[in-house]
Every structure is written in C-alpha cells, then in structure tokens.
Tab-separated table of C-alpha atoms (C1' of nucleotides) in Angstrom:
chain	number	residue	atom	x	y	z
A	30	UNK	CA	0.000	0.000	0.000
A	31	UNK	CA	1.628	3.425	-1.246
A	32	UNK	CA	1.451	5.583	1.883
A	33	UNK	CA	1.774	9.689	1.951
A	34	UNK	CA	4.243	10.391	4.934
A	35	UNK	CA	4.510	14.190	6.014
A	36	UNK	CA	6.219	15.615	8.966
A	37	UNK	CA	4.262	17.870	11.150
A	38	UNK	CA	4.556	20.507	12.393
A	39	UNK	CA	2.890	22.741	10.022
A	40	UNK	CA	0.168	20.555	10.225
A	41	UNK	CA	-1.560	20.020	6.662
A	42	UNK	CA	-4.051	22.538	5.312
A	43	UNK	CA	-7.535	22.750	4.048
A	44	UNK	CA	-8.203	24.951	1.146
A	45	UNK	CA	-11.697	23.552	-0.093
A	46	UNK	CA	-14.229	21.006	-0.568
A	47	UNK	CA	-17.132	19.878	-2.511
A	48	UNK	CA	-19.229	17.511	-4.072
A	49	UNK	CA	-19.690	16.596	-7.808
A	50	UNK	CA	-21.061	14.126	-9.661
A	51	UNK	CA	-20.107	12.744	-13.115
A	52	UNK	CA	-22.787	11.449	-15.013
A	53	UNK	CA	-22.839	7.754	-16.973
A	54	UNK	CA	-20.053	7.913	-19.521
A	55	UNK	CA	-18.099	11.178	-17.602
A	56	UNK	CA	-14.888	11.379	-16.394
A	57	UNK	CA	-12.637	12.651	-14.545
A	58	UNK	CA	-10.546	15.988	-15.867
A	59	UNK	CA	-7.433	15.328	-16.366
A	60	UNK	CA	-4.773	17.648	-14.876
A	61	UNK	CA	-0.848	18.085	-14.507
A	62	UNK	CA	1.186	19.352	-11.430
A	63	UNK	CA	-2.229	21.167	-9.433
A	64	UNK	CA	-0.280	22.303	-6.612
A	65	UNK	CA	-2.066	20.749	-3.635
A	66	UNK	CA	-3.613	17.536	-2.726
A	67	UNK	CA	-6.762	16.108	-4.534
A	68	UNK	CA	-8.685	13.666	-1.792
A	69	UNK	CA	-11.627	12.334	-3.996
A	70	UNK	CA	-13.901	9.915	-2.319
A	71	UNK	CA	-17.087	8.072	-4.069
A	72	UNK	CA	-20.220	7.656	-2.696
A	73	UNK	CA	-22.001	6.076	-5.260
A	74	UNK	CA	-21.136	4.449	-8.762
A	75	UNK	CA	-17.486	3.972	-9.654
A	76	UNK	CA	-15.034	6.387	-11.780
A	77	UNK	CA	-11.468	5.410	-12.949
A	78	UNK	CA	-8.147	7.874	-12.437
A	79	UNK	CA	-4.432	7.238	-13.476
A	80	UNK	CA	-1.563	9.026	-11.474
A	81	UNK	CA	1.625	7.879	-14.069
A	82	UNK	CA	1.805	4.054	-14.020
A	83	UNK	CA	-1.072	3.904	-11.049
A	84	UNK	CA	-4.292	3.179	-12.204
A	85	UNK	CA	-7.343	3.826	-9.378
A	86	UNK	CA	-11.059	2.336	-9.495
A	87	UNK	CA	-13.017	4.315	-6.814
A	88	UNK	CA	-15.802	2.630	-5.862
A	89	UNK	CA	-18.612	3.630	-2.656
A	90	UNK	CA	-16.528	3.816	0.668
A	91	UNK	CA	-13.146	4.399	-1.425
A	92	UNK	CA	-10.864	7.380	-1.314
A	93	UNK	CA	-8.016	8.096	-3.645
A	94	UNK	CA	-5.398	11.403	-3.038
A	95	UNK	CA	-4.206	12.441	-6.207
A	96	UNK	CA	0.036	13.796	-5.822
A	97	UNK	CA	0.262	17.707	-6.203
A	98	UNK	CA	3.281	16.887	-8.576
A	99	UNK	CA	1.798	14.824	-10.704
A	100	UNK	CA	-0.133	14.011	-14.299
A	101	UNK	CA	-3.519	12.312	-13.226
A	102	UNK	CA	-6.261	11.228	-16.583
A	103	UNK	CA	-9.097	9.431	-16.559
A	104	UNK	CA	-8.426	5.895	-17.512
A	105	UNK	CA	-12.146	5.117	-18.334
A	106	UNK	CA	-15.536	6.301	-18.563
A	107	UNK	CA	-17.748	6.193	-15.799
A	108	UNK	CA	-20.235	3.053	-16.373
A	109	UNK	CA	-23.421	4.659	-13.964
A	110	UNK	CA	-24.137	8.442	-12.569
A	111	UNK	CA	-21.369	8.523	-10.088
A	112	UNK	CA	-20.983	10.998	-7.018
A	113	UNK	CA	-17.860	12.637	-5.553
A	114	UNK	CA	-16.235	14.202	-2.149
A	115	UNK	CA	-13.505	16.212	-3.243
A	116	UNK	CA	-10.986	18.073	-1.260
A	117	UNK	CA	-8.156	20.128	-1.966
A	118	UNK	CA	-5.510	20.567	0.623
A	119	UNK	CA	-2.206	21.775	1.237
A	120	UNK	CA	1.253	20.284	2.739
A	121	UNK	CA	3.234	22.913	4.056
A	122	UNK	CA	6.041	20.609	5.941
A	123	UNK	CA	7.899	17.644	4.388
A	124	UNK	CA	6.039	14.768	2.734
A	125	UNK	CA	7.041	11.719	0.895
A	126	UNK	CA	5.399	8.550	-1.032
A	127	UNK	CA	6.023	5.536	1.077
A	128	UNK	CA	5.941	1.569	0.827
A	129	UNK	CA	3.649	0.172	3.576
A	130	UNK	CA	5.368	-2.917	3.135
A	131	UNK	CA	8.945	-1.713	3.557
A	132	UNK	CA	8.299	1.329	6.002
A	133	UNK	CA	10.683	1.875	8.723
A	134	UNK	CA	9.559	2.768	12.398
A	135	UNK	CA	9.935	6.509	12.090
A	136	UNK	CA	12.798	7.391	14.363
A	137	UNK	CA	11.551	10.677	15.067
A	138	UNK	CA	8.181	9.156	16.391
A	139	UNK	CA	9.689	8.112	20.038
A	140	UNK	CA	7.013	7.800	22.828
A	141	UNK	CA	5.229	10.919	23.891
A	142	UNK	CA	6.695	11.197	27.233
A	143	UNK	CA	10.053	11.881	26.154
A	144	UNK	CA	8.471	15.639	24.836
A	145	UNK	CA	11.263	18.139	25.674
A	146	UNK	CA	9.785	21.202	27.938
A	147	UNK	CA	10.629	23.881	25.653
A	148	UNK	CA	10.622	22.076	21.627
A	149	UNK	CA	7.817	20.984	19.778
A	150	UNK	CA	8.553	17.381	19.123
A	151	UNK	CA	7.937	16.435	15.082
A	152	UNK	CA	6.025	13.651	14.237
A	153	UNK	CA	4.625	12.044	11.191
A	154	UNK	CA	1.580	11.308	9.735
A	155	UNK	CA	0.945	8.260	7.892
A	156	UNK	CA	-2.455	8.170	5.406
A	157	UNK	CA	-2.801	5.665	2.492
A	158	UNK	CA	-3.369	7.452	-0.868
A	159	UNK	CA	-6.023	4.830	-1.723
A	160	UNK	CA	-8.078	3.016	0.745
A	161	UNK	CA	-11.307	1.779	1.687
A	162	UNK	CA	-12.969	3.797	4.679
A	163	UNK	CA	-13.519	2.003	7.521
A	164	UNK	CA	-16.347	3.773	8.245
A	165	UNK	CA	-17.937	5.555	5.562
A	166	UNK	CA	-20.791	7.464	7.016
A	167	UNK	CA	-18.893	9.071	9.285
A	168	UNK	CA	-16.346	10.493	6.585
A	169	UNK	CA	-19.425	11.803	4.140
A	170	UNK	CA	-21.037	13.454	8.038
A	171	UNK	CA	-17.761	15.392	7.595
A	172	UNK	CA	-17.740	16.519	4.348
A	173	UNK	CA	-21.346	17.963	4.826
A	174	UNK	CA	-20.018	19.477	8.326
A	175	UNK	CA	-17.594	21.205	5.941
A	176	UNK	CA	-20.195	22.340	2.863
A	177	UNK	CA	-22.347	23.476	5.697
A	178	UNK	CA	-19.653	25.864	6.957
A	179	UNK	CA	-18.716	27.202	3.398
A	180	UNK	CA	-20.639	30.036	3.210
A	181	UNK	CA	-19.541	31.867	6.357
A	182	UNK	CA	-15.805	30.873	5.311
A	183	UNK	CA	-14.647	34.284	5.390
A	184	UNK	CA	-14.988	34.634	9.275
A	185	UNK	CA	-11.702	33.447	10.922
A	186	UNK	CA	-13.441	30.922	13.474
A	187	UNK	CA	-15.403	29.387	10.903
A	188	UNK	CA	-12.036	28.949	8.794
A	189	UNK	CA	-10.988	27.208	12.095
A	190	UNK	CA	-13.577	25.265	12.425
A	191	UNK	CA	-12.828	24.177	9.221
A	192	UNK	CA	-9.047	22.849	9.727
A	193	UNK	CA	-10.341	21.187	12.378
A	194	UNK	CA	-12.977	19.018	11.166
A	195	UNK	CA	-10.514	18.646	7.877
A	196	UNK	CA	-7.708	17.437	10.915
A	197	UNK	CA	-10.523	14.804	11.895
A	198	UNK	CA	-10.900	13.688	8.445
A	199	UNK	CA	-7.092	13.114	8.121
A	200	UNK	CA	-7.402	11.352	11.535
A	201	UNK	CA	-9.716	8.297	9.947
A	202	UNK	CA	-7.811	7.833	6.824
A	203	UNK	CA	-5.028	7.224	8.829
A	204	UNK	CA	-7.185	5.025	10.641
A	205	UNK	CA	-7.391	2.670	8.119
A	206	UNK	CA	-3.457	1.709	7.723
A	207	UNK	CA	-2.205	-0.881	9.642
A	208	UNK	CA	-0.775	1.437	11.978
A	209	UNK	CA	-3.883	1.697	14.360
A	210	UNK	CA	-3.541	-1.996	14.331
A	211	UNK	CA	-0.416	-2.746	15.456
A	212	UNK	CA	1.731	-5.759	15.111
A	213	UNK	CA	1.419	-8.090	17.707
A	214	UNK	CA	5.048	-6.760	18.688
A	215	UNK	CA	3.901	-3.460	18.595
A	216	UNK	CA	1.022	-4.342	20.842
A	217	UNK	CA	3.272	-5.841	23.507
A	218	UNK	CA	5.676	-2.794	23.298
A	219	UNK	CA	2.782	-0.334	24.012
A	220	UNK	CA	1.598	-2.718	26.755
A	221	UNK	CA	4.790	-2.819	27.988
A	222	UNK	CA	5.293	0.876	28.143
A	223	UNK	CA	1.886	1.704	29.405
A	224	UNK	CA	2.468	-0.274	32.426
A	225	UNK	CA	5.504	1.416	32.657
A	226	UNK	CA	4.181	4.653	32.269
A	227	UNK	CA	2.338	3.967	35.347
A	228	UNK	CA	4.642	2.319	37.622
A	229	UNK	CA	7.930	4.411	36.404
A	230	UNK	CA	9.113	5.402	40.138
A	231	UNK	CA	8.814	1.748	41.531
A	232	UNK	CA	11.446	-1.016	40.969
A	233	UNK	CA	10.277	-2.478	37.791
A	234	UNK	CA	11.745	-5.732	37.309
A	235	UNK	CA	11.641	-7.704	34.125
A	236	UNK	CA	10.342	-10.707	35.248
A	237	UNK	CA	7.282	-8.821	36.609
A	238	UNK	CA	6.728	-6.846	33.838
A	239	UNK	CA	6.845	-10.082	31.979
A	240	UNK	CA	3.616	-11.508	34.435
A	241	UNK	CA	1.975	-8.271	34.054
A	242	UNK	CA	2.151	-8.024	30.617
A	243	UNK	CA	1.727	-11.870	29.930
A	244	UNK	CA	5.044	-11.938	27.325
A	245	UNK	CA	8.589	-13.219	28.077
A	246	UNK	CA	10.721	-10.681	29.267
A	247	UNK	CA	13.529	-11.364	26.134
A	248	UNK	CA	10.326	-10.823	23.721
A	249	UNK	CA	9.018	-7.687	25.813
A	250	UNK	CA	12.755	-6.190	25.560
A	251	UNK	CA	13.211	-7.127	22.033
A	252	UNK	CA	10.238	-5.784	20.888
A	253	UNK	CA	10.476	-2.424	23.186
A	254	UNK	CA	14.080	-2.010	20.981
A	255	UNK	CA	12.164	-2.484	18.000
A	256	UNK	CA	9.424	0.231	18.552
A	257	UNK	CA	11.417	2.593	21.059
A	258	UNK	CA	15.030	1.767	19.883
A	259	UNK	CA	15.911	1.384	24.128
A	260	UNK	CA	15.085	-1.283	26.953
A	261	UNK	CA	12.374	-1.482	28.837
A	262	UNK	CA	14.730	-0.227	32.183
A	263	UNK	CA	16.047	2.498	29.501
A	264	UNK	CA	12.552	3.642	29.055
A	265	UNK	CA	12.025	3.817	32.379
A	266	UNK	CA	15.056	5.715	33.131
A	267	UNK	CA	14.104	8.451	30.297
A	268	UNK	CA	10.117	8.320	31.997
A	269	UNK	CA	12.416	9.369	35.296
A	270	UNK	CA	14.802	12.171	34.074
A	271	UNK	CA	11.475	13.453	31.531
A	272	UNK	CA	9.761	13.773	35.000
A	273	UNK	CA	12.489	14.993	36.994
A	274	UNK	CA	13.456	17.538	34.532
A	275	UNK	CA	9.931	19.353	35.543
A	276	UNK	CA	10.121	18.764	38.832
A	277	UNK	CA	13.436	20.954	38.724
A	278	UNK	CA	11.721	23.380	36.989
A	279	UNK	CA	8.750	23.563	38.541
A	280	UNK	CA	9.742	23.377	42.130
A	281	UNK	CA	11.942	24.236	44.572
A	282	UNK	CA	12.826	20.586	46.221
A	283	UNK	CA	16.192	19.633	46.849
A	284	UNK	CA	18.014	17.846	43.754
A	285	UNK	CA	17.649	14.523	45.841
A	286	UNK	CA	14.361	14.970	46.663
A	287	UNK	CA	13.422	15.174	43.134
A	288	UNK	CA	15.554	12.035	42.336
A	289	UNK	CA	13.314	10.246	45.155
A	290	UNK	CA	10.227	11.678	43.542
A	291	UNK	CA	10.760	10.219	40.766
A	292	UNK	CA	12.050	6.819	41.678
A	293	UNK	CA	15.768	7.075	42.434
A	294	UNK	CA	16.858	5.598	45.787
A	295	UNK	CA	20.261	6.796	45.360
A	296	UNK	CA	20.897	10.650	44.995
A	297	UNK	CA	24.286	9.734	43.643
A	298	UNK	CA	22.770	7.442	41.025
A	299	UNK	CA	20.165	10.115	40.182
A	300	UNK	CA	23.013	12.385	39.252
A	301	UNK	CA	24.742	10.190	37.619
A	302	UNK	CA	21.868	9.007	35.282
A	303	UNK	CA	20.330	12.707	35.017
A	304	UNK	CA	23.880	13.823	33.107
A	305	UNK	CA	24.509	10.463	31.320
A	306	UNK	CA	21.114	11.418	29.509
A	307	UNK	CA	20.843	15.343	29.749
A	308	UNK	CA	24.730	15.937	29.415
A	309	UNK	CA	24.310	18.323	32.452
A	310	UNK	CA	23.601	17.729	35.956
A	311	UNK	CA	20.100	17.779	37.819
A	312	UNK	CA	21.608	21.143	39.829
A	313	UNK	CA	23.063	22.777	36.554
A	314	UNK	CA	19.540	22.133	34.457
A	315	UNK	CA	17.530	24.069	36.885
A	316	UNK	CA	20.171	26.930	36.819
A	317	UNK	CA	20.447	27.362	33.473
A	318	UNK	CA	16.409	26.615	32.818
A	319	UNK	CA	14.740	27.770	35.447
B	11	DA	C1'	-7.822	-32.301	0.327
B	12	DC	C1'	-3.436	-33.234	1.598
B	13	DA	C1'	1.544	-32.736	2.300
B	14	DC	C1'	5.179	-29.920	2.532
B	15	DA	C1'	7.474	-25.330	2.733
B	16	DT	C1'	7.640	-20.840	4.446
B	17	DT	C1'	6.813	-17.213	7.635
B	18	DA	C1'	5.554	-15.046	11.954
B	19	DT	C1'	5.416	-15.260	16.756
B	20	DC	C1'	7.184	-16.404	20.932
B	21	DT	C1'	10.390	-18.912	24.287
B	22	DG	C1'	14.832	-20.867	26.166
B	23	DT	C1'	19.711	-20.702	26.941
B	24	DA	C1'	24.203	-18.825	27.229
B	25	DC	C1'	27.030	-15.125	27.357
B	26	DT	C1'	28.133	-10.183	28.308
B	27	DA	C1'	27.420	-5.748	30.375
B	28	DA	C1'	25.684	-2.735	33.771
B	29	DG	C1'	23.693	-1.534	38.267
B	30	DC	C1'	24.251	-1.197	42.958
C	6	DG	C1'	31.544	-9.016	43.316
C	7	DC	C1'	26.906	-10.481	43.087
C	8	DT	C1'	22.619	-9.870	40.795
C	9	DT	C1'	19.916	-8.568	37.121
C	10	DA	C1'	19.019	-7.102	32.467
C	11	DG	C1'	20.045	-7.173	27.535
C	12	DT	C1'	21.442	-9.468	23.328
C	13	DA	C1'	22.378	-13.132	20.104
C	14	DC	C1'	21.242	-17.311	18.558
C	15	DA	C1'	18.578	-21.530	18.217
C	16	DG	C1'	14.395	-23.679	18.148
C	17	DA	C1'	9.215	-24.806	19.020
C	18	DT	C1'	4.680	-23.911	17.455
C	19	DA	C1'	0.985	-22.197	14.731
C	20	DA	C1'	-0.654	-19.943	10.728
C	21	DT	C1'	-0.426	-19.362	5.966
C	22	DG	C1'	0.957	-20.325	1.263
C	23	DT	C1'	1.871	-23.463	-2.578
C	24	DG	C1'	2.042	-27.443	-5.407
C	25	DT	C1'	0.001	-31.791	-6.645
DNA sequence: ACACATTATCTGTACTAAGC
DNA sequence: GCTTAGTACAGATAATGTGT
C-alpha cells in the first residue's frame, strides 16, 4: 500500500471542498502538477483515475489522493451516474510517497513522554493514498459538516472550524493503515510501556513486567528495541529524568528529593543518570532553565 | 484435500554488560 | 563481586501459502 508520509509541524491545510457528480459515460478531468492535494472519495457508482503508471477504481466507501506533482487522466468512462467528495488541501512541511510494506519505524516518532519542555517534538503522519474507509458514514457526516460551513468561510473561526474538522478527516484515513492496528510486537511494546508509564518510580523488574504483561521478558525487551530503539529499564530511566526535569523546573525541592520523587533511591545514582542522559547535571539544568 | 514449505510469533539458553 | 538485564542465537509452534 503506497502511503503519503509528512512531517508535522505545520500541520496540513484545508483549502476547499465539494461535491460533484459525473454522469454515466463522464470522467474525470485530467490535470498536470495542481499544486495541492486532490482527496476524492465516491459515494455512489465507480469512476477510474491514473496518477503515471497507477491506475485507481473508486468505488462507494473508497478514497483516492491524487500527488500535487503529478499528471492524473481518466483511464475510463464512468459506467453509472457517479458521485464525488472532493478536497483540496495543502502540505506545508515535508512529505514523501512511502511503501507500507517496507516502512521503517519513524525514528523521530519516540514515545510521547520523552516531549522536551521547551521544543515541539515532530512527528509524522501516515495516510494511504487509496483506501477503503472504515467507516464511511462518518467520513461523508464530515464533508457535509464542511459544505455546511462554506458560506460563512470568510470569518476566521469558521475557517478554524474548518481545519479542524478537515484534521478529523485526516485522523480516519489514517485510521485505516495498519498502523492503528499494530503488530502483535507493537502491541506488547505499548503494553509494555503503558504499564511502565504507570509504575515508572517503583522497581520495575523484568520478570514482573513479563507476568503483568503476559510476554517473556527477552520478547518484551526485544520488541520495546524495536518500537522505542531502548530497553524497557532504559525507558524507564528516560520516563524518570522526563519527569524529573519538571520537577526541577517547577519546584523548589532539593536535587535529591526530586531524584526520590521520581524513583531514584540513590541521589548519587540520580546524578549520575540525570547527566549520562541530559549531558548536564540535575543542579546545573535548573540553573540554566529555570 | 493433503503434504510440505515458508513465515511469523514467541520462548529458552548462554554469554556479556551494567547496576548497585 | 553479586545480581539482574540485555542481546544473540537456536528452536518450538501455529498460521499461511503453494504445489500436486
């Protein structure tokens, strides 16, 4: 499955919407190098598109994004009166065609509660640029959400309004990739962190994580390295500094203390952990941050 | 339908490294 | 220096694919 990958942030943009319908023996226009996104979804009948050497047959409760950089033609007459959801929208950030097959674990996607204080933290998004919707209805509610707003689009809040519900819409076409169902190692490395996640200041070990989570402990920490690139002790080491690194900014207990908050029973090993992963030490990061 | 091959998932063991 | 965790490798099992 070909896959459209963009970085965010900018998030993407909406620029407009509509719906159109092509009757028996139409087609769609063709068009070179449009400049933004084409989202065309089908909610009843069937037309044919080409994008190069892809060739697309859009039935009811399919969508198909048309490339802003490329030549798309109809390949074939429509065979019945056939109605459309079209979109344009616009990628500001970095985007790329990927292989759903072949497709790395983003590197820059790392779990959420490694979020530096003071960065916004880039991830990507992943939507397939032709899939069946898993739920239909609820995509089309949208699109009428979106006509329904059109003619007040020159107030600010309504344009708002608008990103957001066009944000939703992105939200269940990635839906329907096989990243919202994850790999049975992917599974066990979010179970894994979750439970970590809630019991990062006690002593962990990996034999009880193992019970709790119901995997062996070799699988847990292999597949942890596969979807976090570090151990399940490493990830609860970085849960520790993350949350130590606003306790030093957002109070005024002793460096210890904080270590103790946050699970160290050592203030020694705190520091020592604290600069391994920060380069600087617990006492220096609130001087220089606070 | 069956047998066999391949692939994915998960576990066990041994060794090494790191924590305390 | 002991204990524990992580990694590499081997292998068991089940699911799936393929050929006859």
């Amino acid at each position: 499955m070909a896959l459209i990958e963009m970085t965010v942030p900018p998030l993407p943009h909406y620029i407009t919407s509509g719906f159109s319908t092509l009757p028996k023996g139409g087609h769609h226009p063709s068009r070179n190098n449009i400049q933004v996104f084409d989202l065309l979804i089908t909610t009843y009948g069937c037309f044919y598109i080409g994008e190069e050497d892809a060739r697309f047959e859009v039935a009811p409760g399919q969508a198909v994004i048309l490339r802003p950089d490329r030549y798309h033609f109809a390949t074939q007459s429509c065979a019945e009166l056939t109605g459309t959801y079209w979109m344009h929208f616009h990628v500001g950030g970095p985007w790329s065609m990927i292989d759903n097959a072949i497709a790395p674990i983003p590197l820059e996607d790392p779990s959420p509660v490694f979020v530096e204080p003071f960065a916004a933290q880039p991830f990507t998004i992943r939507i397939p640029q032709y899939t069946p919707l898993l739920q239909p209805e609820k995509t089309y509610d949208l699109f009428e959400q979106l006509h329904q707003l059109q003619p007040r689009a020159h107030v600010s809040s309504v344009r708002f309004a608008q990103q957001q519900l066009f944000h939703e819409l992105l939200r269940q076409l990635a839906a329907s990739t096989d990243s919202e169902h994850p790999s049975p190692a992917t599974a066990c490395a979010e179970k894994a962190a979750s439970y970590l996640r809630q019991h990062y200041r006690e002593a962990v070990s990996a034999k009880e994580l193992g019970d709790h989570v119901n995997f062996h402990p070799v699988y847990i920490a292999r597949c942890m390295q596969k979807e976090y690139g570090c151990s399940p002790t490493e990830y609860q080491l970085r849960l520790r500094i993350q949350q130590a690194k606003l306790l030093l900014l957002q109070t005024d207990l002793p460096v210890a203390h904080v270590g103790e908050q946050v699970g160290f029973e050592q203030p020694a090993y705190f520091a020592t952990c604290f600069t391994r992963i920060e380069g600087i030490s617990p006492r220096k990061y609130r001087q220089r941050f606070s």
